[in-house]
């Protein structure tokens, strides 16, 4: 499922492209309905569908629900006509996903691997990807490319990791990272990649703010179904907005940043770095942990309120903490509504859909979108 306007359309978009995108967005649709909805003749629709079927991009699916008479056959996209790879690199782990054109994960792996800017590290990445492709029995010719998600500032062309505090590296070229991968490649900031994946999965919102609540706090701003990166590719660095004047020290060198109050480490430092254990103790009614959580939610509510009055859009809770938030969402919404100037319910705050795979899926989508746009 993707949002209706997510795919860029050109003025002189071909009927073939309009047909493909309509089928992609609707999931399944009959040939007469394609003609009706696009305002083209039935023979034109039939001819284009036939060509797209011959190329393996569309296929006939199960009959549609009938309201009487003969049931029309549905046309659907061939999910596995192409694939894309996403690699999420963090300081201590690597997560690799292979997705199909519908952004469904067909294969994935996660291993512990400490980042090193060395030939050995990137050669090992090449081996891991190679192994995953073989295990999933995918034809490598159907792979569109490799997107890297990295925690850092990326150049606007996606070909240079300008700087990463987490990985302790600067000026790293994409061409170095993909040396052992025989596919086109691009880089994307991790929070932007995760926000991009969430955007792709949501039909109902064209504007959203993604909050990456991991060991550091990052984020992404999505406006009109596109990432807003800012003039210096630094938009969405919510972790460094000031919550408290002269407050707790932040790793950026300043004090009182949101990061110092809302990162996952604020919680996990009470359970030896183990977030699962933190939430286990919270459920078990540990008084100390409950107080830590209560204070955490209050800071987060304040941060979200600041962001909401600025951008007035849906807020998606993601990062490591995102997947734990389901059962505490109402508490956070209530706290945010209590301090809000405008909202009585704060239902614009939501939990992410992709959980731990969001950044890798978003990176892989970097190659799916242009493919769909050029069909
Ligand atoms: Zn900071």
Coordinates of C-alpha atoms and ligand atoms in Angstrom, one line a residue:
X1 CA 0.0 0.0 0.0
X2 CA 1.3 3.4 -0.8
X3 CA -0.1 6.8 -0.8
X4 CA -1.8 8.0 -3.9
X5 CA 0.5 10.9 -4.7
X6 CA 3.7 9.3 -3.5
X7 CA 4.9 8.6 -7.0
X8 CA 6.0 11.5 -9.0
X9 CA 4.1 12.0 -12.2
X10 CA 5.2 13.9 -15.2
X11 CA 3.0 16.1 -17.4
X12 CA 3.4 13.8 -20.4
X13 CA 3.1 10.6 -18.4
X14 CA 2.4 7.7 -20.8
X15 CA -0.8 5.7 -20.6
X16 CA 1.4 2.7 -19.8
X17 CA 2.9 4.4 -16.7
X18 CA -0.5 5.7 -15.6
X19 CA -2.0 2.2 -15.9
X20 CA 0.9 0.6 -13.9
X21 CA 0.7 3.2 -11.2
X22 CA -3.1 2.9 -10.9
X23 CA -2.8 -0.9 -10.5
X24 CA 0.0 -0.5 -8.0
X25 CA -2.1 1.9 -5.9
X26 CA -5.3 0.0 -6.0
X27 CA -3.8 -3.5 -5.5
X28 CA -6.2 -5.0 -8.0
X29 CA -8.6 -3.6 -10.6
X30 CA -10.4 -4.8 -13.7
X31 CA -9.4 -3.7 -17.2
X32 CA -12.7 -1.9 -17.8
X33 CA -12.2 0.0 -14.5
X34 CA -8.7 1.0 -15.6
X35 CA -10.2 2.5 -18.8
X36 CA -12.9 4.3 -16.8
X37 CA -10.7 5.7 -14.1
X38 CA -8.0 7.0 -16.4
X39 CA -10.5 8.3 -19.0
X40 CA -8.9 6.2 -21.8
X41 CA -10.5 3.8 -24.3
X42 CA -10.9 0.2 -23.5
X43 CA -8.7 -1.0 -26.5
X44 CA -5.9 1.4 -25.2
X45 CA -6.2 -0.1 -21.7
X46 CA -6.2 -3.7 -23.0
X47 CA -3.2 -3.1 -25.3
X48 CA -1.1 -1.5 -22.5
X49 CA -2.1 -4.2 -20.0
X50 CA -1.1 -6.9 -22.5
X51 CA 2.3 -5.3 -23.0
X52 CA 2.9 -4.9 -19.3
X53 CA 1.9 -8.5 -18.8
X54 CA 4.2 -9.7 -21.5
X55 CA 7.0 -7.9 -19.7
X56 CA 6.1 -9.6 -16.5
X57 CA 5.1 -6.4 -14.7
X58 CA 1.4 -7.1 -14.4
X59 CA -0.5 -10.3 -14.1
X60 CA -4.1 -11.5 -13.9
X61 CA -5.3 -12.2 -10.4
X62 CA -8.4 -13.8 -8.9
X63 CA -11.9 -12.6 -10.1
X64 CA -13.2 -9.5 -8.4
X65 CA -16.3 -9.4 -6.3
X66 CA -19.3 -9.5 -8.6
X67 CA -22.5 -7.5 -8.2
X68 CA -24.2 -9.8 -10.7
X69 CA -23.3 -11.1 -14.1
X70 CA -19.9 -12.3 -15.2
X71 CA -17.1 -11.6 -12.6
X72 CA -14.4 -9.4 -14.0
X73 CA -10.8 -10.6 -13.8
X74 CA -8.5 -8.5 -11.7
X75 CA -5.2 -7.2 -12.9
X76 CA -2.5 -7.0 -10.2
X77 CA 1.2 -6.0 -10.1
X78 CA 3.7 -8.8 -10.2
X79 CA 5.3 -8.2 -6.8
X80 CA 8.4 -10.1 -7.5
X81 CA 9.1 -8.6 -11.0
X82 CA 12.0 -6.7 -9.4
X83 CA 13.8 -6.6 -6.0
X84 CA 15.9 -4.1 -4.1
X85 CA 18.3 -4.4 -1.2
X86 CA 18.5 -2.3 1.9
X87 CA 21.5 -2.3 4.3
X88 CA 21.1 -0.6 7.6
X89 CA 24.5 0.0 9.1
X90 CA 24.8 0.9 12.8
X91 CA 27.8 1.1 15.1
X92 CA 27.4 -2.6 16.3
X93 CA 25.0 -4.3 13.8
X94 CA 24.2 -4.8 10.2
X95 CA 20.7 -5.5 9.0
X96 CA 20.1 -6.5 5.4
X97 CA 16.7 -6.8 3.7
X98 CA 15.6 -7.8 0.2
X99 CA 12.2 -6.3 -0.7
X100 CA 10.0 -6.7 -3.7
X101 CA 8.2 -4.0 -5.7
X102 CA 5.4 -3.9 -3.1
X103 CA 7.9 -3.2 -0.3
X104 CA 7.4 -6.6 1.1
X105 CA 10.4 -8.1 2.8
X106 CA 11.3 -11.4 1.0
X107 CA 14.5 -12.1 2.9
X108 CA 16.4 -10.5 5.8
X109 CA 19.3 -11.0 8.2
X110 CA 20.8 -9.2 11.1
X111 CA 24.2 -9.8 12.6
X112 CA 26.4 -8.2 15.2
X113 CA 29.2 -6.5 13.4
X114 CA 31.2 -3.5 14.7
X115 CA 31.5 -0.8 12.0
X116 CA 35.0 -0.3 10.6
X117 CA 35.9 1.8 7.6
X118 CA 38.1 -1.0 6.2
X119 CA 38.2 -3.1 3.1
X120 CA 37.5 -6.2 5.2
X121 CA 34.3 -4.8 6.6
X122 CA 32.9 -3.9 3.1
X123 CA 34.1 -7.1 1.6
X124 CA 32.2 -9.0 4.4
X125 CA 29.1 -6.9 3.6
X126 CA 29.4 -8.1 0.0
X127 CA 29.6 -11.7 1.1
X128 CA 26.6 -11.3 3.4
X129 CA 24.5 -9.8 0.6
X130 CA 25.7 -12.5 -1.9
X131 CA 24.7 -15.2 0.6
X132 CA 21.3 -13.7 1.2
X133 CA 20.6 -13.4 -2.5
X134 CA 21.6 -17.1 -3.0
X135 CA 19.5 -18.3 0.0
X136 CA 16.4 -16.5 -1.3
X137 CA 16.9 -18.0 -4.8
X138 CA 16.4 -14.6 -6.4
X139 CA 17.6 -14.0 -9.9
X140 CA 20.3 -11.3 -9.4
X141 CA 19.4 -9.7 -12.7
X142 CA 16.1 -8.6 -11.1
X143 CA 17.8 -6.6 -8.4
X144 CA 17.5 -2.8 -8.9
X145 CA 20.2 -1.6 -6.5
X146 CA 21.4 -1.3 -2.9
X147 CA 20.5 1.4 -0.5
X148 CA 22.6 2.0 2.5
X149 CA 21.0 3.5 5.6
X150 CA 23.7 5.1 7.8
X151 CA 23.5 7.3 11.0
X152 CA 25.0 10.5 9.7
X153 CA 24.8 13.5 7.3
X154 CA 24.6 12.5 3.6
X155 CA 25.4 14.7 0.6
X156 CA 22.3 15.7 -1.4
X157 CA 23.2 13.4 -4.3
X158 CA 23.3 10.4 -1.9
X159 CA 26.8 9.5 -2.8
X160 CA 28.9 10.7 0.2
X161 CA 28.6 10.1 3.9
X162 CA 29.7 13.6 4.9
X163 CA 30.0 12.9 8.7
X164 CA 28.8 10.3 11.2
X165 CA 29.3 10.8 14.9
X166 CA 28.0 7.3 15.7
X167 CA 30.3 5.6 13.2
X168 CA 33.2 8.0 13.8
X169 CA 33.8 8.5 10.2
X170 CA 33.7 11.4 7.7
X171 CA 34.1 11.8 3.9
X172 CA 33.2 8.2 3.2
X173 CA 32.3 7.6 -0.5
X174 CA 29.4 5.4 -1.5
X175 CA 31.7 3.9 -4.2
X176 CA 34.0 2.6 -1.4
X177 CA 31.1 1.0 0.5
X178 CA 29.7 -0.7 -2.6
X179 CA 33.0 -2.0 -4.0
X180 CA 32.0 -5.6 -3.4
X181 CA 28.4 -5.2 -4.6
X182 CA 27.8 -5.3 -8.3
X183 CA 24.7 -3.1 -8.2
X184 CA 23.9 0.6 -8.3
X185 CA 24.1 2.1 -4.8
X186 CA 23.0 5.1 -2.8
X187 CA 23.2 6.4 0.8
X188 CA 20.4 7.7 3.0
X189 CA 20.4 9.0 6.5
X190 CA 18.9 6.3 8.8
X191 CA 16.1 8.3 10.3
X192 CA 15.2 9.6 6.8
X193 CA 15.2 6.1 5.5
X194 CA 12.9 4.9 8.3
X195 CA 10.6 7.8 7.8
X196 CA 10.5 7.1 4.1
X197 CA 9.4 3.5 4.7
X198 CA 6.7 4.6 7.1
X199 CA 5.5 7.1 4.5
X200 CA 5.4 4.4 1.8
X201 CA 3.1 2.3 4.0
X202 CA 0.6 5.0 4.8
X203 CA -2.1 6.0 2.2
X204 CA -3.8 8.5 4.5
X205 CA -1.2 11.1 5.3
X206 CA 1.0 13.2 3.0
X207 CA 2.7 15.0 5.8
X208 CA 4.3 13.4 8.8
X209 CA 7.1 13.7 11.3
X210 CA 9.1 10.6 12.1
X211 CA 10.7 10.4 15.6
X212 CA 13.6 8.0 15.8
X213 CA 13.9 7.2 19.5
X214 CA 17.0 5.0 19.5
X215 CA 20.3 5.4 21.4
X216 CA 20.3 8.8 20.0
X217 CA 17.2 10.8 18.9
X218 CA 16.8 11.7 15.2
X219 CA 14.0 12.1 12.9
X220 CA 12.6 12.9 9.5
X221 CA 10.2 15.4 8.1
X222 CA 7.9 14.3 5.3
X223 CA 6.1 17.0 3.4
X224 CA 3.8 16.3 0.4
X225 CA 5.0 12.7 0.5
X226 CA 8.6 13.6 0.1
X227 CA 11.5 13.9 2.6
X228 CA 12.3 17.5 3.6
X229 CA 16.1 17.4 4.1
X230 CA 16.8 21.1 4.7
X231 CA 19.3 23.5 3.1
X232 CA 22.2 21.6 4.7
X233 CA 20.7 18.1 4.9
X234 CA 20.2 18.5 8.6
X235 CA 16.4 18.8 8.9
X236 CA 14.8 16.5 11.4
X237 CA 17.6 16.6 13.9
X238 CA 15.1 16.9 16.7
X239 CA 17.4 15.4 19.2
X240 CA 19.3 18.6 19.5
X241 CA 16.4 21.0 20.1
X242 CA 16.8 22.5 23.6
X243 CA 14.3 21.2 26.2
X244 CA 16.0 22.6 29.3
X245 CA 18.3 25.6 29.5
X246 CA 21.6 24.5 31.1
X247 CA 20.2 21.0 31.3
X248 CA 21.8 17.6 31.1
X249 CA 24.9 17.3 28.9
X250 CA 24.4 16.0 25.3
X251 CA 26.9 14.1 23.2
X252 CA 26.9 17.1 20.8
X253 CA 28.7 19.2 23.4
X254 CA 25.7 21.3 24.4
X255 CA 23.3 21.0 27.3
X256 CA 19.6 20.4 27.7
X257 CA 19.1 18.7 24.3
X258 CA 16.0 16.5 23.8
X259 CA 18.5 13.6 23.2
X260 CA 19.6 13.7 26.8
X261 CA 16.0 13.3 28.0
X262 CA 14.3 11.1 25.3
X263 CA 16.9 8.7 23.9
X264 CA 16.5 5.0 24.5
X265 CA 19.6 5.1 26.7
X266 CA 17.8 7.3 29.2
X267 CA 15.7 4.1 29.9
X268 CA 18.1 1.3 29.2
X269 CA 20.8 2.7 31.5
X270 CA 18.7 1.5 34.4
X271 CA 18.7 -2.1 33.2
X272 CA 22.3 -2.5 32.0
X273 CA 21.5 -1.4 28.4
X274 CA 18.7 -3.9 28.1
X275 CA 15.5 -2.3 26.8
X276 CA 13.5 -5.5 26.9
X277 CA 14.4 -5.8 30.6
X278 CA 13.4 -2.2 31.2
X279 CA 9.9 -2.8 29.8
X280 CA 9.7 -6.2 31.6
X281 CA 10.3 -4.4 34.9
X282 CA 7.9 -1.7 34.0
X283 CA 5.2 -4.3 33.4
X284 CA 6.1 -6.1 36.7
X285 CA 5.4 -2.9 38.6
X286 CA 9.0 -2.0 39.6
X287 CA 8.5 1.4 41.4
X288 CA 11.9 2.9 40.4
X289 CA 11.4 1.9 36.7
X290 CA 7.9 3.3 36.8
X291 CA 9.1 6.7 37.9
X292 CA 11.8 6.7 35.3
X293 CA 9.2 5.9 32.6
X294 CA 6.8 8.5 33.9
X295 CA 9.4 11.2 33.8
X296 CA 10.5 10.0 30.3
X297 CA 7.0 10.3 29.0
X298 CA 6.6 13.8 30.3
X299 CA 9.8 15.0 28.5
X300 CA 8.7 13.2 25.3
X301 CA 5.3 14.8 25.5
X302 CA 6.9 18.2 25.8
X303 CA 9.1 17.6 22.8
X304 CA 6.2 16.3 20.7
X305 CA 4.2 19.3 21.7
X306 CA 7.0 21.6 20.5
X307 CA 7.2 19.7 17.2
X308 CA 3.4 19.6 16.7
X309 CA 2.9 23.4 17.2
X310 CA 5.6 23.9 14.6
X311 CA 4.5 21.4 11.9
X312 CA 0.9 20.4 12.7
X313 CA 1.0 16.9 11.3
X314 CA 1.0 13.2 12.2
X315 CA 3.8 12.1 14.5
X316 CA 5.2 8.6 14.1
X317 CA 7.1 7.1 17.1
X318 CA 9.9 4.9 15.7
X319 CA 13.5 3.9 16.4
X320 CA 14.4 1.2 19.0
X321 CA 11.6 2.4 21.3
X322 CA 8.9 2.6 18.6
X323 CA 8.0 -1.0 18.9
X324 CA 7.5 -0.8 22.7
X325 CA 5.1 2.0 22.5
X326 CA 1.9 0.3 21.5
X327 CA 0.6 -0.4 25.0
X328 CA 1.7 3.1 26.3
X329 CA 0.4 5.2 23.5
X330 CA -2.7 6.4 25.3
X331 CA -0.6 7.6 28.2
X332 CA 1.6 9.6 25.9
X333 CA -1.3 11.0 24.0
X334 CA -3.0 12.1 27.3
X335 CA 0.2 13.8 28.6
X336 CA 0.7 15.6 25.3
X337 CA -2.9 16.7 25.1
X338 CA -2.6 18.1 28.7
X339 CA 0.1 20.5 27.7
X340 CA -1.2 21.2 24.2
X341 CA -2.5 24.6 23.2
X342 CA -4.7 23.2 20.5
X343 CA -5.3 19.4 20.8
X344 CA -7.8 17.8 23.1
X345 CA -6.8 14.2 22.3
X346 CA -3.4 14.1 20.5
X347 CA -4.5 11.2 18.3
X348 CA -2.0 12.5 15.7
X349 CA 0.6 10.6 17.7
X350 CA 1.0 7.1 16.3
X351 CA 3.3 4.1 16.5
X352 CA 5.5 3.0 13.6
X353 CA 4.6 0.0 11.4
X354 CA 7.9 -1.4 10.3
X355 CA 9.6 -1.7 13.7
X356 CA 13.2 -2.7 13.4
X357 CA 13.3 -3.0 9.6
X358 CA 12.2 0.5 8.8
X359 CA 15.6 2.0 7.9
X360 CA 16.7 -1.0 5.8
X361 CA 13.3 -1.0 4.0
X362 CA 13.5 2.7 3.4
X363 CA 17.0 2.5 2.0
X364 CA 15.8 -0.3 -0.4
X365 CA 12.9 1.9 -1.5
X366 CA 15.4 4.4 -2.9
X367 CA 15.6 2.1 -6.0
X368 CA 11.9 1.0 -6.1
X369 CA 10.4 4.4 -6.5
X370 CA 12.5 5.5 -9.6
X371 CA 11.8 2.1 -11.2
X372 CA 8.0 2.6 -10.8
X373 CA 8.2 6.1 -12.0
X374 CA 9.9 5.2 -15.3
X375 CA 7.8 2.2 -16.3
Ligands
LIG1 ZN1 22.7 17.8 21.5

